[in-house]
Coordinates of C-alpha atoms and ligand atoms in Angstrom, one line a residue:
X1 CA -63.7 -192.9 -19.9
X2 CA -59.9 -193.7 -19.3
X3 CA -59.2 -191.9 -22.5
X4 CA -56.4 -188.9 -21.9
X5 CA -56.1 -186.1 -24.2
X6 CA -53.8 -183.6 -25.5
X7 CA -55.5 -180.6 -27.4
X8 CA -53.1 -177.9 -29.1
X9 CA -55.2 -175.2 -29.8
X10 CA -57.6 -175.2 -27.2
X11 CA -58.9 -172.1 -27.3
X12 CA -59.6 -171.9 -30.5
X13 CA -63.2 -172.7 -32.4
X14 CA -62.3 -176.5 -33.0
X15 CA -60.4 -176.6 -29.2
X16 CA -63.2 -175.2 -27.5
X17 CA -65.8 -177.8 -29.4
X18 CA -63.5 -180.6 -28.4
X19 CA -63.7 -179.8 -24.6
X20 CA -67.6 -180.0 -24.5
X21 CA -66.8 -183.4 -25.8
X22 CA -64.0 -184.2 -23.2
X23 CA -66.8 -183.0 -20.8
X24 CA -69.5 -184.9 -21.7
X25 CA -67.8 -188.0 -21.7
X26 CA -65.2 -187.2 -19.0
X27 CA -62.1 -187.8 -20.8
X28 CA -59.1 -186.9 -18.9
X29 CA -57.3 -184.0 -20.1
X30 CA -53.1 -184.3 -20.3
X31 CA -51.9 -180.7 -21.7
X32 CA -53.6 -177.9 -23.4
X33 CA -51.8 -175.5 -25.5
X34 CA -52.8 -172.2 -27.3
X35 CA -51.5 -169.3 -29.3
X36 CA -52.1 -166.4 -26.9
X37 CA -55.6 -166.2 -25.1
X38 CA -54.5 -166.2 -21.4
X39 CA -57.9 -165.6 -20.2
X40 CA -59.8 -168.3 -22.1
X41 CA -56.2 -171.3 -21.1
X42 CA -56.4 -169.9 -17.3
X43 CA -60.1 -171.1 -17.2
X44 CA -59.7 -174.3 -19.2
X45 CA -56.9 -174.9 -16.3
X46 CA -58.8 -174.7 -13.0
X47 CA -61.8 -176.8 -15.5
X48 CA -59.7 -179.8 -16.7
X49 CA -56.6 -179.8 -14.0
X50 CA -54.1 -180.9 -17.0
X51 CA -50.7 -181.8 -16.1
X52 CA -48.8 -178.9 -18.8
X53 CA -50.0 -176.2 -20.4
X54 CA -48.4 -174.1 -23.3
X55 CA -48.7 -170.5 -24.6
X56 CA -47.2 -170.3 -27.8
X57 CA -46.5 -166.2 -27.3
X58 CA -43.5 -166.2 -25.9
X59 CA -45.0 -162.4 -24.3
X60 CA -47.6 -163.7 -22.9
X61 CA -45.8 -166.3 -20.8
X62 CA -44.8 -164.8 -17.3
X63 CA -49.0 -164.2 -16.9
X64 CA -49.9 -167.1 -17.6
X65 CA -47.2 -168.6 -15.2
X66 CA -48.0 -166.2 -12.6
X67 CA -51.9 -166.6 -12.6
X68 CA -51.5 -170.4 -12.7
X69 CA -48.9 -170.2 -9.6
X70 CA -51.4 -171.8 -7.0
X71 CA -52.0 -174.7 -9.5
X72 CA -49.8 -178.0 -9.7
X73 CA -49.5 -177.7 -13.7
X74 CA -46.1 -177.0 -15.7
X75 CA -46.1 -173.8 -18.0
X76 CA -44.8 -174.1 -21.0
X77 CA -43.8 -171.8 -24.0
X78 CA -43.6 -171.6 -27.6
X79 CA -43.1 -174.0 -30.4
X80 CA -40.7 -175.8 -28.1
X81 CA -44.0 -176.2 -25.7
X82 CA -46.0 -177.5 -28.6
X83 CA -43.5 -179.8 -29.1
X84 CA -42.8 -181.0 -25.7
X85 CA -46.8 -181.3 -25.4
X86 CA -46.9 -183.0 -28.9
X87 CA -43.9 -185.9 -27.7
X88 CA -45.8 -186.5 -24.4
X89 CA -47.2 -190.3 -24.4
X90 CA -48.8 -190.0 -21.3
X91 CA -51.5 -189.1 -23.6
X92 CA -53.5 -191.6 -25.6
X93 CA -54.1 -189.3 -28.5
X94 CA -53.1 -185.7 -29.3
X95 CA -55.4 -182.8 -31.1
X96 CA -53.9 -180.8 -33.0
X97 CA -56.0 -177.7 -34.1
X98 CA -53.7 -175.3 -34.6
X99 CA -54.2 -172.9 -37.8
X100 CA -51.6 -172.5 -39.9
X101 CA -48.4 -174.4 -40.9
X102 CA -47.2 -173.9 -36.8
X103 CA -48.9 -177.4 -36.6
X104 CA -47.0 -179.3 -38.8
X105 CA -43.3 -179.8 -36.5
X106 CA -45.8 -180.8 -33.7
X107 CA -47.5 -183.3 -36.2
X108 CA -44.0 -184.6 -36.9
X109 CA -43.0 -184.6 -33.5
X110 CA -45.6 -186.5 -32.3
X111 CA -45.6 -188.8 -35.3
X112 CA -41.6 -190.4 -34.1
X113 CA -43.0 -190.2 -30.6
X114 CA -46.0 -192.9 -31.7
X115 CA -48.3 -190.5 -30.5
X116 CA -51.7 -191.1 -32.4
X117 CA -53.2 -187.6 -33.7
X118 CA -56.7 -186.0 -34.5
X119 CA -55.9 -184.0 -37.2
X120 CA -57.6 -180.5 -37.4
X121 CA -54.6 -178.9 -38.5
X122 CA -55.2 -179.0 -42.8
X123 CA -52.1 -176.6 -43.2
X124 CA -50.0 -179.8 -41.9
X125 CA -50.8 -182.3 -44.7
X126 CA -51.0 -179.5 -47.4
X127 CA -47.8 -178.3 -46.6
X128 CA -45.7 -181.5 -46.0
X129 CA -48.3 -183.9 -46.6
X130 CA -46.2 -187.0 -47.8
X131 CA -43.3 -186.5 -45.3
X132 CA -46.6 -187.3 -42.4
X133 CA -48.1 -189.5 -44.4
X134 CA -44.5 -191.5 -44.7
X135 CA -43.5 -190.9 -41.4
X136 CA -47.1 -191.7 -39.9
X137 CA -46.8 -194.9 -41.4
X138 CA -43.1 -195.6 -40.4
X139 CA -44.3 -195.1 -36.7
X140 CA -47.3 -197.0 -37.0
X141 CA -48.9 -193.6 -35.9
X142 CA -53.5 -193.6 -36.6
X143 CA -54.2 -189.8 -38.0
X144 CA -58.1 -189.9 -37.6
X145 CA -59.3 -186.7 -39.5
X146 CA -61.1 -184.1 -37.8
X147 CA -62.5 -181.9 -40.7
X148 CA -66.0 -182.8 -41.5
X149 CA -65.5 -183.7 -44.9
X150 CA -62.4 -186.4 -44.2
X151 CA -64.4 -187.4 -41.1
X152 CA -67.2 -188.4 -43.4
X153 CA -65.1 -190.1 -46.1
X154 CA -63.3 -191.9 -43.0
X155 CA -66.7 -193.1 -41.9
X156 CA -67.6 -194.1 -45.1
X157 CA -64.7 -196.5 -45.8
X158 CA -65.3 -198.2 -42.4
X159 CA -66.0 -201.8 -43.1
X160 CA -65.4 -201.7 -46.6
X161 CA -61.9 -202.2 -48.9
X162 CA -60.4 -199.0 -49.6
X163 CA -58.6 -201.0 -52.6
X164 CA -62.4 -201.2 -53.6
X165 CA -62.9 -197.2 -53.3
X166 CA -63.4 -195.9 -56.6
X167 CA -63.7 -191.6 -56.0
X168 CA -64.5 -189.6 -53.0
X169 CA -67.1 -186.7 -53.3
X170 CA -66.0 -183.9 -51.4
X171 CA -68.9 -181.6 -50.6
X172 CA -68.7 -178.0 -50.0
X173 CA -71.0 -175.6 -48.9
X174 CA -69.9 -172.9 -51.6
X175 CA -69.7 -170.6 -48.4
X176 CA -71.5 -166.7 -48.5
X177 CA -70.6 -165.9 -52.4
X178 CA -72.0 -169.0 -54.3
X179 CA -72.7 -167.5 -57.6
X180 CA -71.2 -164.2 -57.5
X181 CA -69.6 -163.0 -60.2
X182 CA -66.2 -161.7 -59.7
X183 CA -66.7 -158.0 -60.8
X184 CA -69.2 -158.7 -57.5
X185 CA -66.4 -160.1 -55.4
X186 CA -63.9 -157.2 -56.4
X187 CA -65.9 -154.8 -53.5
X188 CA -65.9 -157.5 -51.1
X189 CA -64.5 -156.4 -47.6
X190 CA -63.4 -159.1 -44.9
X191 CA -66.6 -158.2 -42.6
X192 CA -68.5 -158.9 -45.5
X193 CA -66.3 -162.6 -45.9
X194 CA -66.4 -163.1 -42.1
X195 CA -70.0 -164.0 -42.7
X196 CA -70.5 -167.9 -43.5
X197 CA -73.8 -169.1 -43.8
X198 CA -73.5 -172.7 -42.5
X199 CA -70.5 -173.5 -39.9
X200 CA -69.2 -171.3 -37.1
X201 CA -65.2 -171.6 -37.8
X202 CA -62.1 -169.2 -36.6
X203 CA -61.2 -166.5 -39.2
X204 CA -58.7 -168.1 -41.1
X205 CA -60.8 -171.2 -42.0
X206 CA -63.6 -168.5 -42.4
X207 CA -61.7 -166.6 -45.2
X208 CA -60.7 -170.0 -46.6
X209 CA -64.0 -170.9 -47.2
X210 CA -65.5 -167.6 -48.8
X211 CA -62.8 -167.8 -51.9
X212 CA -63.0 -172.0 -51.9
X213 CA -59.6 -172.2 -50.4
X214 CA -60.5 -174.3 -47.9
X215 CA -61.8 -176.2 -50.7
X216 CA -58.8 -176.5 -52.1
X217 CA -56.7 -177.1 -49.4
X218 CA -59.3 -180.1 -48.5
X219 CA -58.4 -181.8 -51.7
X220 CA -54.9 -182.1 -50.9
X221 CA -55.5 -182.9 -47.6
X222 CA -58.0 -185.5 -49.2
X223 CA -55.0 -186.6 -51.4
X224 CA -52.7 -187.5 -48.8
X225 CA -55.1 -189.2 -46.4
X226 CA -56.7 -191.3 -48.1
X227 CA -53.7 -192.0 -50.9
X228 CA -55.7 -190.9 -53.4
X229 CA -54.9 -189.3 -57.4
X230 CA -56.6 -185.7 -58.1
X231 CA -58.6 -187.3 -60.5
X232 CA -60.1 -189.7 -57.5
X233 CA -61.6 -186.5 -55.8
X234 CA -64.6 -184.4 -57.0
X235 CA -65.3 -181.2 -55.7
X236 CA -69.5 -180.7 -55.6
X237 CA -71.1 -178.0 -54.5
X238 CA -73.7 -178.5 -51.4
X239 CA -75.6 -175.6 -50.0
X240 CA -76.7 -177.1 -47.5
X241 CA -73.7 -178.6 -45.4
X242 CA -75.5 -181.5 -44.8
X243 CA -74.0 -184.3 -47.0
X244 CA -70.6 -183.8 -45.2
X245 CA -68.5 -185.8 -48.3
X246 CA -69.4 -189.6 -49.9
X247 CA -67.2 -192.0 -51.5
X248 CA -68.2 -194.3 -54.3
X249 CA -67.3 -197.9 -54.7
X250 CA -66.3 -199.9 -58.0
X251 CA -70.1 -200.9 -58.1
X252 CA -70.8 -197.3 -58.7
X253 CA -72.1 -198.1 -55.2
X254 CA -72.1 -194.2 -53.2
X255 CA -72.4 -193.8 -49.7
X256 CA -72.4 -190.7 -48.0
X257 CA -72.3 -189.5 -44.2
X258 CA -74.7 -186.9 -43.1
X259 CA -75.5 -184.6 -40.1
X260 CA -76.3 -181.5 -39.2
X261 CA -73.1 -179.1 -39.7
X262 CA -71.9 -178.9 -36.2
X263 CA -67.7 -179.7 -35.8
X264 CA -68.4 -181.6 -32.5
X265 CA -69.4 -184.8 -34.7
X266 CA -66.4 -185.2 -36.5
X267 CA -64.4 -183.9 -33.4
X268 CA -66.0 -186.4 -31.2
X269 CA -65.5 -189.5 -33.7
X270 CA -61.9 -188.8 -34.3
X271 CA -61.6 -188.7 -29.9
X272 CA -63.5 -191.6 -29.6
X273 CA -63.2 -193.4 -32.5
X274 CA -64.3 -196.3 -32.9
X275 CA -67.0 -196.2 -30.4
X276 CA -70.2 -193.8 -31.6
X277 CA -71.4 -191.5 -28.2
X278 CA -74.1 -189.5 -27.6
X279 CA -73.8 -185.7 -28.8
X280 CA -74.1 -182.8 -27.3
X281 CA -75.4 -181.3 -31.1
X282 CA -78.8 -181.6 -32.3
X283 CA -79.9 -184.8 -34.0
X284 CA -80.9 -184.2 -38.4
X285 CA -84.0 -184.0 -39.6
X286 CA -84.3 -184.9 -43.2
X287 CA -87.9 -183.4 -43.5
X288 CA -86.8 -180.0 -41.8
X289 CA -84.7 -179.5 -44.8
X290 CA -86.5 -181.2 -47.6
X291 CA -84.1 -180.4 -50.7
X292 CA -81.2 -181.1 -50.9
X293 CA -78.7 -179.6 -53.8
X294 CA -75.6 -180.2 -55.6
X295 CA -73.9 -178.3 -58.1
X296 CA -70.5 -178.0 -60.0
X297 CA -68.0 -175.4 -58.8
X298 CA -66.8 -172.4 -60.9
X299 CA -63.5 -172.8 -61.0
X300 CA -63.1 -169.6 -63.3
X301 CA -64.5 -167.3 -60.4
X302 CA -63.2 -169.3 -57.5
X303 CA -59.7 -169.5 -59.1
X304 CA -58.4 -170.6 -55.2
X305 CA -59.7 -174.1 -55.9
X306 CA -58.4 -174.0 -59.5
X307 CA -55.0 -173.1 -58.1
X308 CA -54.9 -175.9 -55.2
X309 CA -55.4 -178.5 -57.9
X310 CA -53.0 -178.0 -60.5
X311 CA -50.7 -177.3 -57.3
X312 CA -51.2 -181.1 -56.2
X313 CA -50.8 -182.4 -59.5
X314 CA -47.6 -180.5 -60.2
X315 CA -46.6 -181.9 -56.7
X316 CA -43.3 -181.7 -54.2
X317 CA -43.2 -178.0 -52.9
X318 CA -45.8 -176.4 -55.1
X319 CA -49.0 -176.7 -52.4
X320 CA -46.7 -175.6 -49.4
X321 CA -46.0 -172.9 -51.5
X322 CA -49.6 -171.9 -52.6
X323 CA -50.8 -172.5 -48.4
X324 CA -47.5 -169.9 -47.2
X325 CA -48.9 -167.8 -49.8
X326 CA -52.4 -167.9 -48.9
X327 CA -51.6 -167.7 -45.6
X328 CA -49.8 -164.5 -45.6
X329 CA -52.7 -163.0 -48.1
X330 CA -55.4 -163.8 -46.0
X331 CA -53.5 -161.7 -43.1
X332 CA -53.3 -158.9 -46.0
X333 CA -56.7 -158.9 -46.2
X334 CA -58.4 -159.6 -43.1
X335 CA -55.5 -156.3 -42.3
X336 CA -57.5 -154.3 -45.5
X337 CA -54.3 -154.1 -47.4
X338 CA -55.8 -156.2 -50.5
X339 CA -58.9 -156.9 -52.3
X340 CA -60.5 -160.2 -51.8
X341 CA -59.5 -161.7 -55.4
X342 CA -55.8 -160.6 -54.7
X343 CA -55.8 -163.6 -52.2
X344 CA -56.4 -166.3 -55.3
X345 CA -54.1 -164.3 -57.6
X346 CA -51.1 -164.1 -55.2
X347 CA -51.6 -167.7 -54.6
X348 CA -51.9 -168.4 -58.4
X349 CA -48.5 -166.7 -59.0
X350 CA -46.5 -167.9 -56.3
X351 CA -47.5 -171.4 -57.5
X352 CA -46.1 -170.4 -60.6
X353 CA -43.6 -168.2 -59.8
X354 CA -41.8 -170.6 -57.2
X355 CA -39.8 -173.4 -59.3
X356 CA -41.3 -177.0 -57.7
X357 CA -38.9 -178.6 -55.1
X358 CA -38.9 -182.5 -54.0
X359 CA -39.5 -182.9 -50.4
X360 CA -37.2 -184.5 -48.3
X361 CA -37.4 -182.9 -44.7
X362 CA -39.1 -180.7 -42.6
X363 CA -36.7 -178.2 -43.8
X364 CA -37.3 -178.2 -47.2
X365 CA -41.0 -177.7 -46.8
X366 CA -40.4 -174.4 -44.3
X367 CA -37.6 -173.2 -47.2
X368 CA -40.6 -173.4 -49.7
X369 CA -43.0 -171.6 -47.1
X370 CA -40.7 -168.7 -46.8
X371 CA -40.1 -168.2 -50.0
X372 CA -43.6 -168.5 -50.7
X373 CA -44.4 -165.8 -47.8
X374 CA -41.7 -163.6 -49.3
X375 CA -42.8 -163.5 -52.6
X376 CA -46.4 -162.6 -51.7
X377 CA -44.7 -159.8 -48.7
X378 CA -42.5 -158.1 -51.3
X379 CA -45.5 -158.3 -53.9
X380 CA -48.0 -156.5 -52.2
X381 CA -45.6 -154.1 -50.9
X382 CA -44.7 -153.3 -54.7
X383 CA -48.0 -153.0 -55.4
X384 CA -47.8 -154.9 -58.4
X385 CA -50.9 -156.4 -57.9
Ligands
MG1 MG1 -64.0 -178.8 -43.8

């Protein structure tokens, strides 16, 4: 395939995933980027010759310069390599699957470029979701969604009218502390939330999942999308990870998309979208798992979700502020400096403490971060938890 990709965080869980799919299919690789693993970007070099790499530690730079030296790539550095990366059009279609809200300048950048994206990056649309959505359109720029759950709802709506879509269903697997109470969750430790029953993710999505953030942060990453009202989305509770979201028409009409949980389907449909490929996961058997449940959230113990919704509907700044939050409290704890249901509280009263602002820039949405980050530093070092 003539296809040429550009991955930003390749090394990663999502980044690693989308190379056995470049492989398979032998894509052409353009520029790889990563946060700091030299080991794991030197391999992927000599593997898939791309034309520019980045490391987004600036300390790790001069190694990774030095042990490339025998190879005709450029070595690039920090968010200005991201960026440089995320403006090349000599690729057909960048992934960006970066964590955190590091991915959202490269979004923008490759949005006025006309790059088209595969969006693993949720932090990006949470964050600053309708300054992409606006500018994505301005540019005529395709975002094809890489989370399973907007995968499937994208899948869904193919050959149909979205002005016909009714609601989407977003499924979610509950992850390891479905129906735990939270004088149960008080005690738990990050090796305990590490743990997650159905997908194999990086640490920050991990976490995510365990309080229902991820959840959350889904919905407004649903919101933006697929221009949708919070009352359009319902959240539904799916051990299984099988029914990876549905959407339901006017005719009460619902159709799902299912597979087995494994991130190289909805990685591989954003890359080679719209052509379906073989695989390399294993095909679902229906039998093999013979029930299938789904159940309501609780929103009073999982207070993350809670928070990420009336975040949305209060709107402008408020879920930038609740991700910079959560971001910075999932650090605290994965670091053992607070208790697992800190991370929801923090984000609940940064959401509240914060006062809404209208986006308007990319500047506005990294003010909001900050203070957001600053509020939930300065709390936990005050103990006034
Ligand atoms: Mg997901």
């Amino acid at each position: 395939m003539e296809k040429r990709i550009s991955i930003l965080g390749s090394t990663g869980s999502i980044g690693t995933q989308a190379l056995d799919v470049v492989r398979l299919h032998g894509l052409q690789i353009h520029a790889l980027a990563a946060n700091r693993n030299v080991d794991v970007l030197e391999k992927q070099t000599r593997e898939f010759h791309p034309q520019r790499v980045c490391i987004y530690d600036a300390a790790s730079y001069l190694e990774l310069k030095q042990r490339l030296s025998d190879l005709p790539v450029e070595v690039l550095c920090g968010m200005d390599g991201l960026c440089e990366i995320a403006a090349d059009t000599h690729a057909d279609v960048l992934l960006n699957s970066v964590v955190g809200i590091v991915g959202l300048l490269p979004t923008l950048t490759a949005i006025s470029a006309g790059l088209d994206i595969a969006l693993a990056n949720k932090e990006t649309l949470v964050a600053g979701g309708s300054l992409v959505m606006s500018q994505a359109a301005a540019h005529h720029v395709k975002i094809y969604p890489v989370d399973s759950e907007h995968s499937a709802i994208f899948q869904c709506l193919q050959g149909n009218r979205r002005e016909q879509l009714h609601k989407i269903i977003l499924t979610a697997s509950g992850g390891p502390f479905f129906g735990k109470t939270r004088a149960e969750l008080r005690t738990v430790r990050a090796v305990d939330a590490l743990r997650h029953p159905n997908w194999n993710m990086g640490n920050k999505v991990t976490i995510d999942s365990s309080t229902l953030m991820n959840k959350g942060l889904e919905f407004i990453e649903a919101k933006w999308l697929f221009d949708l009202t919070p009352e359009q989305i319902e959240v539904v509770i799916h051990r299984q990870s099988v029914v990876h979201s549905a959407v339901e028409y006017q005719d009460y009409s619902i159709i799902a998309q299912m597979g087995v949980p494994d991130m190289k389907i909805p990685i591989q449909y954003a890359l080679l979208y719209p052509d379906r490929m073989p695989c390399p996961t294993k095909p679902l058997s229906l039998t093999d798992y013979g029930t299938l449940t789904f159940e309501k959230p609780d929103l009073e113990t999982f207070t993350c979700l809670k928070t990420a919704i009336s975040a949305i509907t209060i709107g402008g700044t408020a879920p930038c502020v609740m991700n910079g939050a959560n971001e910075v409290a999932v650090e605290a704890f994965l670091q053992g400096e607070i208790g697992f249901l800190e991370i929801g509280l923090l984000a609940q009263r940064a959401v509240h403490a914060i006062p809404q602002e209208t986006i308007r820039s990319y500047e506005d949405v990294i003010r909001a971060d900050e203070k957001a980050r600053s509020y939930v530093r300065e709390a936990i070092a005050r103990g006034i938890l």
